[in-house]
Coordinates of C-alpha atoms and ligand atoms in Angstrom, one line a residue:
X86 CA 9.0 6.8 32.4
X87 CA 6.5 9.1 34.0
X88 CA 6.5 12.4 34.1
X89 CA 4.2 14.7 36.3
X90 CA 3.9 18.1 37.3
X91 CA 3.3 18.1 41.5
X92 CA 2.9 21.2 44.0
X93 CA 3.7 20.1 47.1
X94 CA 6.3 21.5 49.6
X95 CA 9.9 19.8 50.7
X96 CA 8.5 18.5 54.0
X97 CA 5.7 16.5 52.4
X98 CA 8.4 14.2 49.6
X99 CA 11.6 14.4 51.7
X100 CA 11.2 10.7 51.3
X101 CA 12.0 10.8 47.7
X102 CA 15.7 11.8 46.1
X103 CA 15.2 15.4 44.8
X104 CA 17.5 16.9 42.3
X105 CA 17.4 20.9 41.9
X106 CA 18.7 23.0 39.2
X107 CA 20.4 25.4 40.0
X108 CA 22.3 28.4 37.9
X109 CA 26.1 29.5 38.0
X110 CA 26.7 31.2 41.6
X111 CA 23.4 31.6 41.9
X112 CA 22.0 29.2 43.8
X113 CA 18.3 30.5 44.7
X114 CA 16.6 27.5 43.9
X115 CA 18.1 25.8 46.8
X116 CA 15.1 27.7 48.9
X117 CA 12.6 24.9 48.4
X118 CA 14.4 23.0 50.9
X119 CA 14.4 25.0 53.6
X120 CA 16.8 24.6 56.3
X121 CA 18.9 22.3 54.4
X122 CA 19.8 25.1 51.9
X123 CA 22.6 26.5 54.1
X124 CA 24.3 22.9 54.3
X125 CA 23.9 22.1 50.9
X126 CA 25.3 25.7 49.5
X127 CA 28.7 25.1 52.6
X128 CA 29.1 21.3 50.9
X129 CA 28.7 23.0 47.3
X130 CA 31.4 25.4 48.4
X131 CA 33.5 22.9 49.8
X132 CA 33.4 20.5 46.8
X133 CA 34.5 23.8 44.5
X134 CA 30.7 23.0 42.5
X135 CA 30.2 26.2 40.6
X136 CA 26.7 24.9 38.9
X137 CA 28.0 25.5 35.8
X138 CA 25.9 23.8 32.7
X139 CA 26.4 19.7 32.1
X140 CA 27.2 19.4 36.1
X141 CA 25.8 17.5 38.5
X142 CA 26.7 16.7 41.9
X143 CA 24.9 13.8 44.7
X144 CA 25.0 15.4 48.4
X145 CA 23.5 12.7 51.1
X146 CA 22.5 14.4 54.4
X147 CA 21.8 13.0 57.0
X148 CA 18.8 14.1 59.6
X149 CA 17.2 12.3 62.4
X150 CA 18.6 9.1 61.5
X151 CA 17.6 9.0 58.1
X152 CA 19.9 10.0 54.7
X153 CA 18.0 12.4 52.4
X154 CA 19.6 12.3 49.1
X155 CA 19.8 15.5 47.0
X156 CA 20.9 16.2 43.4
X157 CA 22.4 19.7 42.6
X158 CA 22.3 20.3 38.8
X159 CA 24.0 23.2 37.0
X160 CA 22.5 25.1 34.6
X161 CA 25.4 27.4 33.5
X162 CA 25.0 31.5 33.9
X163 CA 21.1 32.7 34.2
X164 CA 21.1 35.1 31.7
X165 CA 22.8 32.9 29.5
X166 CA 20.3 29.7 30.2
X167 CA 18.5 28.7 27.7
X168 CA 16.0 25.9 26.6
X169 CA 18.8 23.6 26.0
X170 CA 20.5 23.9 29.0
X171 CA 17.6 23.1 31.1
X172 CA 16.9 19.7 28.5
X173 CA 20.3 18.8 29.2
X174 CA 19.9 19.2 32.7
X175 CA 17.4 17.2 32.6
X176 CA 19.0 14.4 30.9
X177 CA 21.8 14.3 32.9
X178 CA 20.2 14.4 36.0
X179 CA 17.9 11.1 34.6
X180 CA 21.8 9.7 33.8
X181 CA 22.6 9.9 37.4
X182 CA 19.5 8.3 38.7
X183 CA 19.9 5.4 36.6
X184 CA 23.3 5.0 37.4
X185 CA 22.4 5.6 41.2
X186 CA 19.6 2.8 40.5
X187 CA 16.9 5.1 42.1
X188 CA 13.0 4.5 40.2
X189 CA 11.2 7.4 41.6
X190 CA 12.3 10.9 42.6
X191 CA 11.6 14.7 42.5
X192 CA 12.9 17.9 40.6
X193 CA 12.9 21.5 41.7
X194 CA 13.9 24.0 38.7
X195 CA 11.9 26.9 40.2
X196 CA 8.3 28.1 41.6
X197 CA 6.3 28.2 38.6
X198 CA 7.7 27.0 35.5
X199 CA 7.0 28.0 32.2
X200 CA 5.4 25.6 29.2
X201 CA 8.7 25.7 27.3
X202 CA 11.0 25.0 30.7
X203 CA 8.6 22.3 31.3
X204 CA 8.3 21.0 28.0
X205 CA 12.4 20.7 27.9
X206 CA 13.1 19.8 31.4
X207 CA 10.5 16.8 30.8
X208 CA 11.7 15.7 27.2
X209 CA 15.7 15.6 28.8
X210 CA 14.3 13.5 31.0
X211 CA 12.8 11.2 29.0
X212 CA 15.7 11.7 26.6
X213 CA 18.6 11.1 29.0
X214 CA 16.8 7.4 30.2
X215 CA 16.8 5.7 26.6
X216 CA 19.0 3.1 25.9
X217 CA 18.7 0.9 23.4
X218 CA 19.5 -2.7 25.2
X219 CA 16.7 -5.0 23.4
X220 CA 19.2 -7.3 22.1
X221 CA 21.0 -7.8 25.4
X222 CA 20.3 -11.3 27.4
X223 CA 21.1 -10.5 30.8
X224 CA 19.9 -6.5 30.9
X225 CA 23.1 -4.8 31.8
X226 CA 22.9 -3.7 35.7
X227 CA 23.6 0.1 34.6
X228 CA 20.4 0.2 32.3
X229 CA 18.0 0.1 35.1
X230 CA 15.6 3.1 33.7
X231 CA 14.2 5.4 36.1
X232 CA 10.1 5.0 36.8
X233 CA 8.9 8.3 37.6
X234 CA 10.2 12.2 37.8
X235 CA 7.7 14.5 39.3
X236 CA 8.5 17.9 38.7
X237 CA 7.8 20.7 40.5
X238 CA 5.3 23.4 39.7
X239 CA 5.4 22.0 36.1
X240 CA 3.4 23.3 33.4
X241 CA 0.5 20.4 32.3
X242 CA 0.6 21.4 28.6
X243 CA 4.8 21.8 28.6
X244 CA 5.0 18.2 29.8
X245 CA 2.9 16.8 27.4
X246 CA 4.2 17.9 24.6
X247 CA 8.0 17.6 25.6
X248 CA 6.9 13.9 25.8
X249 CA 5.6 13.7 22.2
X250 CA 8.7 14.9 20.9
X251 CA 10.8 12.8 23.3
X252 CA 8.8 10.1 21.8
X253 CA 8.7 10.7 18.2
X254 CA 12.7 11.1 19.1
X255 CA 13.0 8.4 20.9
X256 CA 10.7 6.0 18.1
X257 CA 13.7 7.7 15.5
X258 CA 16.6 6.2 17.0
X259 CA 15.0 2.9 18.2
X260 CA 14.2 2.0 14.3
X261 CA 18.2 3.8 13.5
X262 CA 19.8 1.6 16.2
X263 CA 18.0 -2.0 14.3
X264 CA 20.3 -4.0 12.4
X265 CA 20.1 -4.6 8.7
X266 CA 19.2 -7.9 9.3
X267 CA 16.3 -7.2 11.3
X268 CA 15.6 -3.4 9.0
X269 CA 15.7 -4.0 5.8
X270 CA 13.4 -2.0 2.7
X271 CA 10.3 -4.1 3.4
X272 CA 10.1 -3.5 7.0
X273 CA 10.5 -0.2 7.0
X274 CA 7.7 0.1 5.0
X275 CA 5.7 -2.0 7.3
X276 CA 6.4 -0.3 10.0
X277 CA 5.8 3.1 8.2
X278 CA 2.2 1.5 7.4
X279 CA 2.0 0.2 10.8
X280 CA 2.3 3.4 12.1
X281 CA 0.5 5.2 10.2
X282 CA -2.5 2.7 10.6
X283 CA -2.1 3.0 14.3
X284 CA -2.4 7.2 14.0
X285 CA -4.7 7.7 11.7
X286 CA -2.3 8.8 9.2
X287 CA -2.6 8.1 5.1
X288 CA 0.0 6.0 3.9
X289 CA 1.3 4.3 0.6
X290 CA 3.9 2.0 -0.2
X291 CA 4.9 1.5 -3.4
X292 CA 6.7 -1.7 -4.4
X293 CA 9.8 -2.5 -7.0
X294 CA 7.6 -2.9 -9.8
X295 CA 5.8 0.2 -9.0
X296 CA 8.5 1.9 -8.3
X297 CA 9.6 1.1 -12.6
X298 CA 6.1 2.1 -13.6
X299 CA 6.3 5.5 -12.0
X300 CA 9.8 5.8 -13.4
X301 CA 11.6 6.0 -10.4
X302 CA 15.2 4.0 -12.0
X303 CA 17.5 5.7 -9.5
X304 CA 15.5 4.3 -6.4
X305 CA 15.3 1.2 -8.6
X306 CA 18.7 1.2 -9.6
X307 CA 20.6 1.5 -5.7
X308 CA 18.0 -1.0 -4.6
X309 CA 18.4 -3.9 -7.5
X310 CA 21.6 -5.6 -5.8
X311 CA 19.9 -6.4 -2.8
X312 CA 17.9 -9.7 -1.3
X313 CA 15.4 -7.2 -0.8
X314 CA 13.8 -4.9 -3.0
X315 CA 13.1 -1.1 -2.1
X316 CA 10.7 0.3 -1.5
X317 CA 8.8 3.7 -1.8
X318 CA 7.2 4.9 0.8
X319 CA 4.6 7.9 1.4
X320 CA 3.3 8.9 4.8
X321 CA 0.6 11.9 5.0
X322 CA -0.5 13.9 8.1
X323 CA -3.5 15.9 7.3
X324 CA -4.8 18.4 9.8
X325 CA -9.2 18.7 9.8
X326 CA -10.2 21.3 8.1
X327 CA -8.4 24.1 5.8
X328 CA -4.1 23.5 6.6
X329 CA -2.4 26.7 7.1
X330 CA 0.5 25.6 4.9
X331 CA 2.0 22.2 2.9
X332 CA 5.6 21.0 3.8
X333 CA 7.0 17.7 2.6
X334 CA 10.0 16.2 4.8
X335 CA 12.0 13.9 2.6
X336 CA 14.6 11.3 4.3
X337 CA 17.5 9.1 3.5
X338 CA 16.5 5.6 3.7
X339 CA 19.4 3.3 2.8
X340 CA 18.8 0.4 5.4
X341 CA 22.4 -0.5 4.6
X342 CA 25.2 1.2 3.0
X343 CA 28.1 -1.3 2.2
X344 CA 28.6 1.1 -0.7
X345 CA 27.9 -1.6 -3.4
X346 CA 30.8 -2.1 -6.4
X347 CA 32.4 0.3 -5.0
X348 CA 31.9 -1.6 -1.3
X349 CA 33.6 0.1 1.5
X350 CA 36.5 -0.7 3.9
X351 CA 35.5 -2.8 6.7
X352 CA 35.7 0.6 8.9
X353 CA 33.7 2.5 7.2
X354 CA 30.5 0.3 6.7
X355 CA 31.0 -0.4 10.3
X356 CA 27.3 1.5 11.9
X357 CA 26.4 2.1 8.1
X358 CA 22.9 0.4 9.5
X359 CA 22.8 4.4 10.6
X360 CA 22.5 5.2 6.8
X361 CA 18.7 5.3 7.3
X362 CA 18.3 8.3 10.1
X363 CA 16.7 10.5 7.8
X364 CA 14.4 8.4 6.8
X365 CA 13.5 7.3 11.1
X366 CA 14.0 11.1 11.4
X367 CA 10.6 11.4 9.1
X368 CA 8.5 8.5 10.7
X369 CA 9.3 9.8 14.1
X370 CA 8.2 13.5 13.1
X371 CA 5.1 11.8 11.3
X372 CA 4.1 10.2 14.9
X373 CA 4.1 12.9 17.0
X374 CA 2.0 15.4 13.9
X375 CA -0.3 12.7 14.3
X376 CA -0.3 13.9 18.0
X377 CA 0.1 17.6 18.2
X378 CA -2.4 18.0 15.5
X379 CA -0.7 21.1 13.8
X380 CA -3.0 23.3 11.3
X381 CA -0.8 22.2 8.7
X382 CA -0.4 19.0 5.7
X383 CA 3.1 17.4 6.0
X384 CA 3.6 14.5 3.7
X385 CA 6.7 12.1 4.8
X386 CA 8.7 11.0 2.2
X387 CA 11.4 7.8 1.9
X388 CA 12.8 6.0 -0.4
X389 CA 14.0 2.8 1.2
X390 CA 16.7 0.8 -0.2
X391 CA 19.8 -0.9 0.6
X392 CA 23.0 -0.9 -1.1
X393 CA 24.6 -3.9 -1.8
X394 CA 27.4 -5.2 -4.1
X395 CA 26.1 -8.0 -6.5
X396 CA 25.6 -9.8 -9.9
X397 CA 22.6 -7.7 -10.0
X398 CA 24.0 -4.7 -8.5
X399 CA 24.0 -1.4 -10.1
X400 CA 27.6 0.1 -11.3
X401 CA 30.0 2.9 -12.0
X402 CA 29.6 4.0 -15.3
X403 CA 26.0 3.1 -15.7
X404 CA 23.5 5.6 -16.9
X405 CA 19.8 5.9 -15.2
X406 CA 17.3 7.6 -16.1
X407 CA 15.6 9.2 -13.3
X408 CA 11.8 10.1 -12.7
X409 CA 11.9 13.5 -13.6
X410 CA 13.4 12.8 -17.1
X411 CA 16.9 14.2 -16.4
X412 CA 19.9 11.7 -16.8
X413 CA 22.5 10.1 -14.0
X414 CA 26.2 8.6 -14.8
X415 CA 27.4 6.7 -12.0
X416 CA 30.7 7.3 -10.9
X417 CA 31.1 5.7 -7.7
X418 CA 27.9 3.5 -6.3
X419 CA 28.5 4.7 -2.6
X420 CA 27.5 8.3 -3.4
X421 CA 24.0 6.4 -3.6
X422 CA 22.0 8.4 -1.3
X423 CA 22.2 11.3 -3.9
X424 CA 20.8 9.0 -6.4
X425 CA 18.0 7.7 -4.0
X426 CA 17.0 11.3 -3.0
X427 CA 16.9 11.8 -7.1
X428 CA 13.6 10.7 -7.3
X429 CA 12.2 11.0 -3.4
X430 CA 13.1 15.0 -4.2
X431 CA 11.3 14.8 -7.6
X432 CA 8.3 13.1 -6.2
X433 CA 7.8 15.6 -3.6
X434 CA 8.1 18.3 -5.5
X435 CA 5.2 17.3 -7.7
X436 CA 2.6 17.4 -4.7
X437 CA 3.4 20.8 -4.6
X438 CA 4.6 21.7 -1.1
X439 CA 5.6 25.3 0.1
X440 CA 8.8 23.8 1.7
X441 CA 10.7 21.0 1.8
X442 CA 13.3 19.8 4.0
X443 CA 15.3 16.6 3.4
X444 CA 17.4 15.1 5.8
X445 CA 19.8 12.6 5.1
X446 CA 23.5 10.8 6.4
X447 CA 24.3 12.0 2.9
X448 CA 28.5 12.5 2.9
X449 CA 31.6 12.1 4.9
X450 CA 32.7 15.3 3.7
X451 CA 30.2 16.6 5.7
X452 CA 31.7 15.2 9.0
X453 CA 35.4 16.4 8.2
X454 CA 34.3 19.8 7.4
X455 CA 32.0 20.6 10.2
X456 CA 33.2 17.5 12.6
X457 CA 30.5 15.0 14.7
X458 CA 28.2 17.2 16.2
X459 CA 27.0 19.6 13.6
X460 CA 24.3 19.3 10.6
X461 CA 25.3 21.0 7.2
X462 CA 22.0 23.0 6.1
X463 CA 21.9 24.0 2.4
X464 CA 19.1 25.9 0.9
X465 CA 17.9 27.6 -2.0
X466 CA 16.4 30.1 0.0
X467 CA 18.3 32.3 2.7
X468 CA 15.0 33.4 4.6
X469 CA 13.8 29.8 5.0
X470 CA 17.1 28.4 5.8
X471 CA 18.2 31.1 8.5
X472 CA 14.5 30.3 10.2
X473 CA 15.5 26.9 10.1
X474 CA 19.1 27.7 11.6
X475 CA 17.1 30.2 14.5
X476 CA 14.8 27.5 15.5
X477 CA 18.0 24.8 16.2
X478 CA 19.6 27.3 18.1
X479 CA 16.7 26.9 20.7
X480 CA 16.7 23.1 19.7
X481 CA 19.7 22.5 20.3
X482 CA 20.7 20.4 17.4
X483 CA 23.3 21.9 15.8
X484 CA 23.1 23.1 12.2
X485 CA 25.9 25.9 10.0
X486 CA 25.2 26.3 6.4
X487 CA 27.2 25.9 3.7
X488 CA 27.6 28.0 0.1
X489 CA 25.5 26.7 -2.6
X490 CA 26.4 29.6 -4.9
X491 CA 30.1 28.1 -5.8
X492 CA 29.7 28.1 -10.0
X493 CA 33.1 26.6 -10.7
X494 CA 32.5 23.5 -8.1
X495 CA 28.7 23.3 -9.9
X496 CA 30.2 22.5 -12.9
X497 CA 32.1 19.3 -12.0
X498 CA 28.8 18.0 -11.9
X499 CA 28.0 18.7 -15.5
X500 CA 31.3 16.8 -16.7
X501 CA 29.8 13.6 -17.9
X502 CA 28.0 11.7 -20.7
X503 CA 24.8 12.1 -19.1
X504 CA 22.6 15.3 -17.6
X505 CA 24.8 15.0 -14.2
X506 CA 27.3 13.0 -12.6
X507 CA 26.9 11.6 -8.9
X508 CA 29.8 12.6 -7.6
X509 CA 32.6 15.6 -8.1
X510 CA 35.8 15.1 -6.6
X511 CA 37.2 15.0 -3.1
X512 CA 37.0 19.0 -2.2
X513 CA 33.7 20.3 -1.3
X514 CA 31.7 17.1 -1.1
X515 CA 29.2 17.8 0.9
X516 CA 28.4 21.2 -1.2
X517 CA 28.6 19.2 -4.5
X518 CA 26.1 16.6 -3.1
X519 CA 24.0 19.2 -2.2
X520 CA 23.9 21.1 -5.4
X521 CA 22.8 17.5 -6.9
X522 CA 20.3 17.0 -5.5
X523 CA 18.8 20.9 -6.0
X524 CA 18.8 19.8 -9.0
X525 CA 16.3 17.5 -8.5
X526 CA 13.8 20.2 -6.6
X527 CA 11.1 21.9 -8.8
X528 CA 11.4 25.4 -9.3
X529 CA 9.8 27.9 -6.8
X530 CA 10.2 25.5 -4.0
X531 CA 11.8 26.5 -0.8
X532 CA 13.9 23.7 0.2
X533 CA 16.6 22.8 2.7
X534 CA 18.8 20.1 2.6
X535 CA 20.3 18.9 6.1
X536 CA 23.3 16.9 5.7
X537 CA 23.2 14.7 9.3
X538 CA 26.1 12.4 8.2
X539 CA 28.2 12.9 11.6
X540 CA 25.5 13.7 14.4
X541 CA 22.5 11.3 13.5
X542 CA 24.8 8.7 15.1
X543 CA 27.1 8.8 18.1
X544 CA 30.1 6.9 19.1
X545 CA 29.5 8.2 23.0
X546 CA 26.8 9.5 25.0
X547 CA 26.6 12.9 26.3
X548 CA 23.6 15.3 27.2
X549 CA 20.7 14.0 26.2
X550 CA 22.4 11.5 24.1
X551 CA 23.1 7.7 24.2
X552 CA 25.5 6.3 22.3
X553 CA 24.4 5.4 18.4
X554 CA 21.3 6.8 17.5
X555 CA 20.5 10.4 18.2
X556 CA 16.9 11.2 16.9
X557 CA 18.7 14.2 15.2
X558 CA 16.5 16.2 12.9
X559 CA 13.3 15.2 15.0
X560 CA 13.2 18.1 17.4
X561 CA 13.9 20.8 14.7
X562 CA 11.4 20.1 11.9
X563 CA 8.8 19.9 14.8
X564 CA 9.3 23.2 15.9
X565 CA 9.3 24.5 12.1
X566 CA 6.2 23.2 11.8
X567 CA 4.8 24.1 14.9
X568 CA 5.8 27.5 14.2
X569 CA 4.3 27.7 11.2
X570 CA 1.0 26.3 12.8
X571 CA 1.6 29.3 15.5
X572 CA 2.2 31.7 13.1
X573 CA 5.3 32.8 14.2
Ligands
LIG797 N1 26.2 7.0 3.8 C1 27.4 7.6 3.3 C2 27.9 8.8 4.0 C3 28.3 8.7 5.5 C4 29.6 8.5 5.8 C5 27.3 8.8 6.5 C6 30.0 8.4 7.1 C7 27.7 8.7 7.8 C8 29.0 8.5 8.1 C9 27.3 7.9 1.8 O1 26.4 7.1 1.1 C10 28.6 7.7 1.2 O2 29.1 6.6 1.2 N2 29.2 8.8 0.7 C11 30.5 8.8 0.2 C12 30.5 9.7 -1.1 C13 31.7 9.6 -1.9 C14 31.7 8.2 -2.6 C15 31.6 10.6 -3.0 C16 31.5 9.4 1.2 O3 31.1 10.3 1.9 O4 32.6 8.9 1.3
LIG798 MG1 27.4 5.4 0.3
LIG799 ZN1 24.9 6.2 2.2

């Protein structure tokens, strides 16, 4: 789908369906049309439509024999209307169109928008179109995508990047909602190289017997029970000349979870394809650097694997020895993603980066203690962490940390025959995967660990959301970094 800024008045594209945002009982923007504001605000009235935010509501007027179709779209309170709003205004208005199977049409959110309107106004659009329907023979009637939005008075520079990061968004949950038969460790990496080949980005793969040489056994050892290896791969975005700052971005790449020895219930390793949105969430944030060109080196880190159940297969009680030297019993072979980010968390720390994030679908807990909808952030540094938790309020993805400083819980870990034990007990698993994995983070490194578990994939659409793949993560790290390339 296009998206373009245009400046013309109401009279000169009353041919095309126009949608305009307008705020709770406040309903100024309805002046671009003229004459017709007065009959749109008695119909608003009459159909109780407040323009309160996720609302939308289709008026068709008619006028000298011909029906002019208009789309009033609620934005919530003004002073309470932020970035967010206006993204999920957007989206939903896109929704409708589709739905309404209209191609083309026009937007009115105000006389002269700003580049960070613009920018979210044009990435809900783009946003609220996606569906992933590749797989579907006869392309379901509903799915019709919308062409082109022209927006009014948009800002050039707002649009263009609201579509990179709807793109790097939307290139996340395409690769999240693939199969495991179709995804699997060694086309990740291809795509990771593909990508990175088509942006001018660095990239290397390392393979199962590399993997061994570099020490990596807890990749190694989650991968072994599979068909197909793992794989490691590293993904670099160098800006030209002198980079402001070094971040690494490491992601959860199981291709599929069935939880191994200890396989799941057929419930729960139904969607566990999702297991890899951390590691999409990385590629997808790698392809847009590529096109913002930030002032600033962020490598992308993965270890791909999948977790099978099989005379090969890794197992409870085993003991691995991990890249950085320290030790890991298995207890239960579904709390693999820990193990994986083992040695993805090691790696990265030895190029040395200022920060690190990692993002990964790493615990159920996770889900029951903040529900669907809502990222656990963990850090080992408050300052970074509540920049990271400022910028997703604006983002919209949801984040609330959790306590890392719990010593009694820490030392469930340490009950084992090895350095550490992967898992702790029912009560407080997403903190005690957390505190894991710090383990495995070199000293003096600013890190924050995004547990995505429940929103990286979604049983129903909403906002700016489809159902399955969300892109979640994508948004957020881009801003951090842009902000660090701005400075602020
Ligand atoms: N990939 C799962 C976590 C998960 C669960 C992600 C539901 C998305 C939705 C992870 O590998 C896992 O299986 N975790 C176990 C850990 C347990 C064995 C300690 C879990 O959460 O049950
Ligand atoms: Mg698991
Ligand atoms: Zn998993």
């Amino acid at each position: 789908m296009e998206v373009v800024s245009y400046e013309k008045p109401y009279e000169e594209v009353k041919d095309t369906p126009l949608g305009i945002f307008v705020f709770e009982e406040d309903f100024g923007n309805l002046r671009y049309v003229g004459a017709f504001a007065e009959k749109i605000e008695n119909i608003l009235k009459a159909e109780n439509f407040k323009g309160k935010e996720d609302t939308i509501i289709k008026i068709p007027l008619l006028e000298d024999d011909t029906v002019r179709t208009f789309y009033i779209i609620g934005l919530g309170k003004k002073d309470k209307a932020g970035f967010d709003e206006y993204r999920r205004a957007g989206a939903i208005f896109v929704k409708r169109l589709k739905k309404d199977k209209i191609l083309s049409a026009c937007a009115y959110a105000g006389d002269r928008l700003d580049y960070k309107r613009s920018k979210a106004i044009a990435e809900g659009l783009l946003l609220g179109n996606y569906s992933f329907e590749k797989y579907k023979s006869k392309k379901d009637e509903e799915y019709t995508s919308v062409q082109k939005v022209n927006l009014y008075g948009g800002y050039e520079e707002g649009i263009r990047v609201g579509k990179i990061f709807a793109d790097g968004q939307i290139f996340a949950r395409d690769l999240v909602n693939e199969p495991g038969n179709v995804i699997n460790p060694l086309t990740l990496a291809q795509i990771a190289q593909d990508l990175a080949k088509e942006y001018g980005l660095e990239c290397k793969i390392y393979d199962e017997k590399q993997i061994q040489e570099m020490g990596m056994h807890a990749l190694w050892s989650v991968g072994k029970g599979s068909a197909t290896p793992p794989r490691f791969i590293h993904i670099i975005y160098k800006p030209e000349g002198e980079p402001k700052d070094k971040i690494a971005l490491v992601g959860k790449g199981l291709t599929f979870d069935s939880g191994g020895l200890n396989i799941k219930t057929g419930e729960y390793m139904r969607t566990m394809k999702m297991d890899k949105s951390g590691a999409c969430a990385v590629l997808g944030i790698m392809k847009a650097l590529a096109l913002l060109k930030p002032q600033v080196e962020v490598h992308g880190i993965i270890g791909a694997a999948e977790n099978m159940p099989s005379g090969s297969a890794y197992r409870p009680d085993d003991i691995i020895r991990t890249m950085s030297g320290k030790t890991i019993e298995v207890d239960n072979t579904d709390a693999e993603g820990r193990i994986t980010l083992a040695d993805a968390l090691h790696y990265a720390s030895n190029l040395k980066p200022t920060y690190i994030i990692d993002m990964a679908t790493l615990t159920g807990a996770c889900i029951v203690a903040l529900g669907e909808y809502t990222a656990g952030l963990f850090t080992n540094d408050d300052a970074f962490g509540d920049k990271l938790l400022e910028i997703s309020r604006e983002t919209g993805e949801r984040m609330w940390k959790l306590p890392m400083d719990d010593k009694k819980l820490r030392e469930k870990l340490k009950k084992s025959d090895a350095d550490i034990v992967n898992t702790a007990g029912r009560y407080g698993g997403a903190i005690t995967a957390a505190m894991f994995l710090e383990e495995f983070v070199s000293e003096g490194i600013k890190w924050v660990h995004l547990d995505i578990a429940g929103p990286a994939y979604l049983k129903e659409e909403f906002g700016y959301y489809s159902k399955g793949a969300t892109g979640f993560g994508v948004r957020t790290c881009l801003e951090y970094i842009l902000s660090i390339d701005k400075g602020t």
